[in-house]
Structures are given as C-alpha cells and as structure tokens.
PDB file of C-alpha atoms in Angstrom:
ATOM      1  CA  MET G   1      -0.022   0.000   0.023  1.00 37.00           C
ATOM      2  CA  ALA G   2       1.092   3.489  -0.693  1.00 38.00           C
ATOM      3  CA  LYS G   3       1.754   5.377   2.432  1.00 39.00           C
ATOM      4  CA  LEU G   4       2.061   9.220   2.310  1.00 40.00           C
ATOM      5  CA  ASP G   5       5.387  10.683   3.367  1.00 40.00           C
ATOM      6  CA  ARG G   6       4.921  14.242   4.493  1.00 40.00           C
ATOM      7  CA  SER G   7       7.932  14.264   6.764  1.00 41.00           C
ATOM      8  CA  ALA G   8      10.841  15.713   4.682  1.00 44.00           C
ATOM      9  CA  PRO G   9      13.843  15.976   7.079  1.00 45.00           C
ATOM     10  CA  ALA G  10      13.294  18.449   9.710  1.00 46.00           C
ATOM     11  CA  SER G  11      16.371  20.571   8.646  1.00 45.00           C
ATOM     12  CA  TRP G  12      14.571  21.328   5.408  1.00 45.00           C
ATOM     13  CA  PRO G  13      13.118  24.793   5.300  1.00 50.00           C
ATOM     14  CA  ARG G  14       9.366  24.732   5.537  1.00 48.00           C
ATOM     15  CA  SER G  15       9.006  25.808   1.884  1.00 47.00           C
ATOM     16  CA  ALA G  16      11.019  22.846   0.657  1.00 44.00           C
ATOM     17  CA  ARG G  17       9.113  20.477   2.633  1.00 46.00           C
ATOM     18  CA  ARG G  18       5.720  22.014   1.096  1.00 47.00           C
ATOM     19  CA  LEU G  19       7.292  21.718  -2.198  1.00 43.00           C
ATOM     20  CA  ALA G  20       8.280  18.038  -1.727  1.00 44.00           C
ATOM     21  CA  ALA G  21       4.756  17.590  -0.403  1.00 48.00           C
ATOM     22  CA  ALA G  22       2.939  19.205  -3.178  1.00 44.00           C
ATOM     23  CA  THR G  23       4.954  17.080  -5.635  1.00 42.00           C
ATOM     24  CA  LEU G  24       4.617  13.890  -3.820  1.00 44.00           C
ATOM     25  CA  ALA G  25       0.707  14.037  -2.997  1.00 48.00           C
ATOM     26  CA  PRO G  26      -0.465  13.530  -6.552  1.00 42.00           C
ATOM     27  CA  LEU G  27       1.933  10.715  -7.220  1.00 39.00           C
ATOM     28  CA  LEU G  28       0.844   8.684  -4.234  1.00 42.00           C
ATOM     29  CA  LEU G  29      -2.859   9.417  -5.231  1.00 42.00           C
ATOM     30  CA  THR G  30      -2.401   8.047  -8.619  1.00 38.00           C
ATOM     31  CA  GLY G  31      -4.383   4.744  -8.983  1.00 36.00           C
ATOM     32  CA  CYS G  32      -5.443   4.654  -5.269  1.00 37.00           C
ATOM     33  CA  VAL G  33      -9.262   5.038  -5.852  1.00 36.00           C
ATOM     34  CA  LEU G  34     -11.330   1.919  -5.729  1.00 34.00           C
ATOM     35  CA  TYR G  35     -14.038   1.486  -8.215  1.00 33.00           C
ATOM     36  CA  GLU G  36     -16.572  -1.097  -8.172  1.00 38.00           C
ATOM     37  CA  ASP G  37     -19.300  -1.877 -10.529  1.00 40.00           C
ATOM     38  CA  GLY G  38     -22.890  -0.740  -9.268  1.00 42.00           C
ATOM     39  CA  ASP G  39     -24.231  -4.068 -10.121  1.00 43.00           C
ATOM     40  CA  ASP G  40     -24.183  -7.053  -7.457  1.00 44.00           C
ATOM     41  CA  PRO G  41     -22.718 -10.395  -8.543  1.00 43.00           C
ATOM     42  CA  ASP G  42     -25.999 -11.921  -9.582  1.00 43.00           C
ATOM     43  CA  GLY G  43     -26.673  -8.926 -12.167  1.00 42.00           C
ATOM     44  CA  ALA G  44     -29.295  -7.140 -10.424  1.00 42.00           C
ATOM     45  CA  GLU G  45     -29.240  -3.281  -9.849  1.00 46.00           C
ATOM     46  CA  THR G  46     -28.396  -2.333  -6.214  1.00 42.00           C
ATOM     47  CA  SER G  47     -31.399  -0.892  -4.549  1.00 50.00           C
ATOM     48  CA  PRO G  48     -31.209   2.932  -4.267  1.00 48.00           C
ATOM     49  CA  GLY G  49     -32.655   2.660  -0.710  1.00 54.00           C
ATOM     50  CA  VAL G  50     -29.577   0.830   0.595  1.00 79.00           C
ATOM     51  CA  VAL G  51     -26.979   3.321  -0.736  1.00 89.00           C
ATOM     52  CA  ARG G  52     -25.998   6.779   0.474  1.00 91.00           C
ATOM     53  CA  GLU G  53     -24.576   9.273  -2.018  1.00 92.00           C
ATOM     54  CA  VAL G  54     -21.935  11.739  -1.545  1.00 93.00           C
ATOM     55  CA  PRO G  55     -20.896  14.423  -4.067  1.00 93.00           C
ATOM     56  CA  LEU G  56     -17.835  13.650  -5.758  1.00 93.00           C
ATOM     57  CA  ARG G  57     -15.463  16.090  -7.432  1.00 93.00           C
ATOM     58  CA  VAL G  58     -13.178  14.524 -10.274  1.00 92.00           C
ATOM     59  CA  VAL G  59      -9.941  16.402 -11.029  1.00 89.00           C
ATOM     60  CA  GLU G  60      -8.014  15.643 -14.124  1.00 86.00           C
ATOM     61  CA  GLN G  61      -4.366  16.958 -13.456  1.00 78.00           C
ATOM     62  CA  ASN G  62      -1.363  16.197 -15.620  1.00 82.00           C
ATOM     63  CA  GLY G  63      -2.664  12.916 -16.925  1.00 85.00           C
ATOM     64  CA  ARG G  64      -3.838  11.830 -13.481  1.00 83.00           C
ATOM     65  CA  THR G  65      -7.363  11.626 -12.012  1.00 86.00           C
ATOM     66  CA  LEU G  66      -8.093  12.370  -8.385  1.00 88.00           C
ATOM     67  CA  ALA G  67     -11.362  11.998  -6.728  1.00 92.00           C
ATOM     68  CA  PHE G  68     -12.239  14.415  -3.897  1.00 94.00           C
ATOM     69  CA  VAL G  69     -15.187  14.240  -1.344  1.00 95.00           C
ATOM     70  CA  PRO G  70     -16.488  16.717   1.146  1.00 96.00           C
ATOM     71  CA  VAL G  71     -15.544  15.959   4.722  1.00 96.00           C
ATOM     72  CA  SER G  72     -16.616  17.790   7.728  1.00 96.00           C
ATOM     73  CA  ILE G  73     -14.623  17.667  10.998  1.00 97.00           C
ATOM     74  CA  GLU G  74     -16.084  18.557  14.410  1.00 95.00           C
ATOM     75  CA  GLY G  75     -18.835  20.560  12.846  1.00 94.00           C
ATOM     76  CA  GLU G  76     -16.413  22.564  10.593  1.00 94.00           C
ATOM     77  CA  GLY G  77     -15.927  22.526   6.768  1.00 92.00           C
ATOM     78  CA  PRO G  78     -16.473  20.764   4.368  1.00 95.00           C
ATOM     79  CA  PHE G  79     -12.941  20.242   3.632  1.00 95.00           C
ATOM     80  CA  MET G  80     -11.721  18.466   0.484  1.00 94.00           C
ATOM     81  CA  PHE G  81     -10.464  15.120   1.085  1.00 94.00           C
ATOM     82  CA  ALA G  82      -8.923  12.852  -1.694  1.00 92.00           C
ATOM     83  CA  LEU G  83     -10.159   9.269  -1.741  1.00 91.00           C
ATOM     84  CA  ASP G  84      -6.948   7.169  -1.184  1.00 87.00           C
ATOM     85  CA  THR G  85      -7.730   3.573  -0.597  1.00 82.00           C
ATOM     86  CA  GLY G  86      -3.804   3.061  -0.680  1.00 82.00           C
ATOM     87  CA  ALA G  87      -3.042   4.823   2.542  1.00 84.00           C
ATOM     88  CA  SER G  88      -3.685   2.830   5.555  1.00 86.00           C
ATOM     89  CA  THR G  89      -4.388   5.732   7.715  1.00 88.00           C
ATOM     90  CA  SER G  90      -6.402   8.878   6.837  1.00 92.00           C
ATOM     91  CA  VAL G  91      -4.715  12.070   6.897  1.00 92.00           C
ATOM     92  CA  VAL G  92      -5.517  15.759   7.874  1.00 94.00           C
ATOM     93  CA  ASP G  93      -3.662  18.704   6.717  1.00 93.00           C
ATOM     94  CA  GLU G  94      -2.138  20.289   9.870  1.00 91.00           C
ATOM     95  CA  ASP G  95      -3.864  23.749   8.973  1.00 93.00           C
ATOM     96  CA  VAL G  96      -7.036  22.003   9.055  1.00 95.00           C
ATOM     97  CA  ALA G  97      -6.395  20.137  12.373  1.00 96.00           C
ATOM     98  CA  ASP G  98      -5.307  23.420  13.948  1.00 95.00           C
ATOM     99  CA  ARG G  99      -8.480  25.222  12.530  1.00 94.00           C
ATOM    100  CA  VAL G 100     -10.898  22.545  13.981  1.00 95.00           C
ATOM    101  CA  GLY G 101      -8.927  22.180  17.074  1.00 95.00           C
ATOM    102  CA  LEU G 102      -8.119  18.487  16.937  1.00 95.00           C
ATOM    103  CA  ASP G 103      -6.273  17.369  19.978  1.00 93.00           C
ATOM    104  CA  ARG G 104      -2.869  15.587  19.403  1.00 94.00           C
ATOM    105  CA  THR G 105      -2.608  12.383  21.321  1.00 92.00           C
ATOM    106  CA  GLY G 106       1.043  12.526  21.829  1.00 90.00           C
ATOM    107  CA  GLU G 107       1.527   9.402  19.758  1.00 91.00           C
ATOM    108  CA  ARG G 108       3.549   9.836  16.533  1.00 91.00           C
ATOM    109  CA  ARG G 109       3.532   7.324  13.548  1.00 89.00           C
ATOM    110  CA  SER G 110       5.924   6.469  10.908  1.00 85.00           C
ATOM    111  CA  VAL G 111       5.171   7.249   7.320  1.00 79.00           C
ATOM    112  CA  SER G 112       6.900   6.289   4.313  1.00 72.00           C
ATOM    113  CA  GLY G 113       7.091   7.379   0.740  1.00 61.00           C
ATOM    114  CA  ILE G 114       9.451   8.324  -2.125  1.00 55.00           C
ATOM    115  CA  LEU G 115      11.415  10.888   0.054  1.00 57.00           C
ATOM    116  CA  GLY G 116      11.999   8.871   2.931  1.00 67.00           C
ATOM    117  CA  THR G 117      10.393   7.930   6.142  1.00 80.00           C
ATOM    118  CA  GLY G 118       9.433  10.254   9.013  1.00 82.00           C
ATOM    119  CA  GLN G 119       7.362  10.353  12.106  1.00 89.00           C
ATOM    120  CA  VAL G 120       4.037  12.548  12.066  1.00 91.00           C
ATOM    121  CA  PRO G 121       1.660  13.439  14.866  1.00 94.00           C
ATOM    122  CA  VAL G 122      -1.562  11.674  15.564  1.00 95.00           C
ATOM    123  CA  ALA G 123      -4.884  13.316  16.372  1.00 96.00           C
ATOM    124  CA  GLN G 124      -8.190  12.234  17.774  1.00 96.00           C
ATOM    125  CA  VAL G 125     -11.395  13.066  15.417  1.00 96.00           C
ATOM    126  CA  ASP G 126     -14.470  12.666  17.678  1.00 95.00           C
ATOM    127  CA  GLN G 127     -17.122  13.721  14.875  1.00 95.00           C
ATOM    128  CA  TRP G 128     -16.598  13.773  11.182  1.00 94.00           C
ATOM    129  CA  GLU G 129     -18.742  13.022   8.117  1.00 94.00           C
ATOM    130  CA  VAL G 130     -18.106  12.375   4.371  1.00 94.00           C
ATOM    131  CA  GLY G 131     -21.019  14.274   2.832  1.00 93.00           C
ATOM    132  CA  GLU G 132     -23.699  13.649   5.232  1.00 91.00           C
ATOM    133  CA  VAL G 133     -22.672   9.986   6.137  1.00 92.00           C
ATOM    134  CA  PRO G 134     -21.216   9.801   9.721  1.00 93.00           C
ATOM    135  CA  ILE G 135     -17.768   8.311  10.164  1.00 92.00           C
ATOM    136  CA  ASP G 136     -16.772   6.451  13.326  1.00 93.00           C
ATOM    137  CA  PRO G 137     -14.725   8.589  15.744  1.00 95.00           C
ATOM    138  CA  GLY G 138     -10.927   7.758  15.146  1.00 94.00           C
ATOM    139  CA  GLU G 139      -7.469   8.567  14.793  1.00 94.00           C
ATOM    140  CA  VAL G 140      -5.761  10.506  11.949  1.00 95.00           C
ATOM    141  CA  THR G 141      -2.241  11.341  10.948  1.00 93.00           C
ATOM    142  CA  VAL G 142      -1.637  15.070  10.699  1.00 93.00           C
ATOM    143  CA  ILE G 143       0.698  16.347   7.969  1.00 89.00           C
ATOM    144  CA  ASP G 144       1.496  19.506   6.142  1.00 85.00           C
ATOM    145  CA  LEU G 145      -0.061  18.828   2.810  1.00 83.00           C
ATOM    146  CA  GLY G 146       0.922  22.256   1.506  1.00 77.00           C
ATOM    147  CA  PRO G 147      -0.957  25.187   0.362  1.00 69.00           C
ATOM    148  CA  PRO G 148      -3.935  25.040  -1.874  1.00 58.00           C
ATOM    149  CA  ARG G 149      -3.313  25.276  -5.590  1.00 52.00           C
ATOM    150  CA  GLY G 150      -5.437  26.565  -8.065  1.00 48.00           C
ATOM    151  CA  GLY G 151      -8.600  27.409  -5.939  1.00 50.00           C
ATOM    152  CA  GLY G 152      -8.411  24.089  -4.329  1.00 59.00           C
ATOM    153  CA  GLY G 153      -6.061  21.670  -2.882  1.00 75.00           C
ATOM    154  CA  ILE G 154      -5.820  18.605  -1.008  1.00 86.00           C
ATOM    155  CA  GLN G 155      -7.056  19.132   2.689  1.00 93.00           C
ATOM    156  CA  GLY G 156      -6.710  15.516   3.799  1.00 93.00           C
ATOM    157  CA  LEU G 157      -6.920  11.942   2.630  1.00 91.00           C
ATOM    158  CA  LEU G 158      -9.799   9.670   3.373  1.00 93.00           C
ATOM    159  CA  GLY G 159      -7.844   6.262   3.590  1.00 91.00           C
ATOM    160  CA  SER G 160      -8.630   2.665   3.752  1.00 90.00           C
ATOM    161  CA  ASP G 161      -8.886   2.746   7.721  1.00 91.00           C
ATOM    162  CA  VAL G 162     -12.203   4.725   7.208  1.00 92.00           C
ATOM    163  CA  LEU G 163     -13.221   3.470   3.674  1.00 91.00           C
ATOM    164  CA  SER G 164     -12.961  -0.323   4.639  1.00 90.00           C
ATOM    165  CA  ASP G 165     -15.561   0.134   7.369  1.00 90.00           C
ATOM    166  CA  TYR G 166     -18.234   0.509   4.710  1.00 88.00           C
ATOM    167  CA  GLY G 167     -17.419  -2.768   3.073  1.00 86.00           C
ATOM    168  CA  SER G 168     -17.541  -1.490  -0.512  1.00 87.00           C
ATOM    169  CA  ILE G 169     -17.941   1.712  -2.036  1.00 90.00           C
ATOM    170  CA  THR G 170     -18.576   2.672  -5.706  1.00 91.00           C
ATOM    171  CA  VAL G 171     -16.892   5.575  -7.260  1.00 91.00           C
ATOM    172  CA  ASP G 172     -18.969   6.931 -10.273  1.00 92.00           C
ATOM    173  CA  TYR G 173     -16.545   9.218 -12.050  1.00 91.00           C
ATOM    174  CA  ASP G 174     -19.059  10.164 -14.669  1.00 92.00           C
ATOM    175  CA  GLY G 175     -21.853  10.926 -12.500  1.00 93.00           C
ATOM    176  CA  GLY G 176     -19.725  12.593  -9.903  1.00 94.00           C
ATOM    177  CA  ILE G 177     -20.967  10.541  -6.908  1.00 93.00           C
ATOM    178  CA  LEU G 178     -19.463   8.294  -4.133  1.00 93.00           C
ATOM    179  CA  LYS G 179     -21.828   5.454  -3.296  1.00 93.00           C
ATOM    180  CA  ILE G 180     -21.706   3.935   0.225  1.00 91.00           C
ATOM    181  CA  PRO G 181     -23.889   1.296   1.462  1.00 88.00           C
ATOM    182  CA  ALA G 182     -26.206   1.972   4.345  1.00 81.00           C
ATOM    183  CA  PRO G 183     -25.715   0.171   7.454  1.00 72.00           C
TER     184      PRO G 183
END
C-alpha cells in the first residue's frame, strides 16, 4: 500500500518541505481510488434505498485522475479530501487540524514514501462525516499537505482505515457520486 510521506527532514526549510509535499501527494494518489461496478454479482441493480450518495469532485491533472469528497470535522468544513484506498491511515492537513481544534494524542506514527520515512503526529477526531454520512470516531495522522493550488487543494486523505468500514464503495466518476452502502 502507498503511504504518504509528508515528513521531509526537519532540517529542510518549511518551503522545501511544502514543495516536496506538493510534488509527492499527486504521485501517491495515482491509482489509489477503488472503483466497483454498481451491479451485484447476480446482475441485479443495487436498490437505491440501501446506498447513500456523496458528491464527488473528479479532477484531471497532468494525466492523473483524483477524486475528492467533502469531509466535515468537528462540525466545521466541508474540507476537500482525496479518496486514497492505498493510504492505510486517513490524513488531515495540519492547518485544518489546527483550525478545527483536533487534539494531538502525543503518539507519532511512521509514514513512508518516495522521499523517505518519518514520524508524524496523530490526532483524535470525535465527529466527522463524508458528505452527510457519519464516520466513526478515530485517529488520523496530521501532515502539512502544502498550500491549496488553483482554488483548491488536498486538505486531507480519506484512507482505507475509514473506507474499509463500509465494506465496499462505488466511485461513479461520470456521475460525480461516491456511493456508500447504508448500515
């Protein structure tokens, strides 16, 4: 699985760490979105009553396709999070974490990527939703994802730690919808 490394050596200036982050994030997100066919194995359409839909923003950038969903944290937002099934843990940008007042747990987790390995802080999220679909309380890693570019940017990654809780998801790129099964 791809893990996001947002921890350039501490001796690097903040601008160099941000540049490394801006370069690395799209590379790690490439191909990390799960797509499942909307039909069940028997060929019958899934009933619309058992699926919750979340608006999805699809961005084509430098030959890559990224899928973003709105995520609200602690009643604030929404923030634009990229779907990243290759990330084992969800990530919140440090500016977003500070804005919504996420408490750091004191734990640090190791993350790895093209630029190396490093330790990043962990925060507790008590209340969050993707669209209007609640997400169970949990922990996220806090990483400087860099400044928003072009009127938007990655404010977090919704990783497999959260997405796997739903069993399966459907990403409708053409319709701009993330479909999540109801509990």
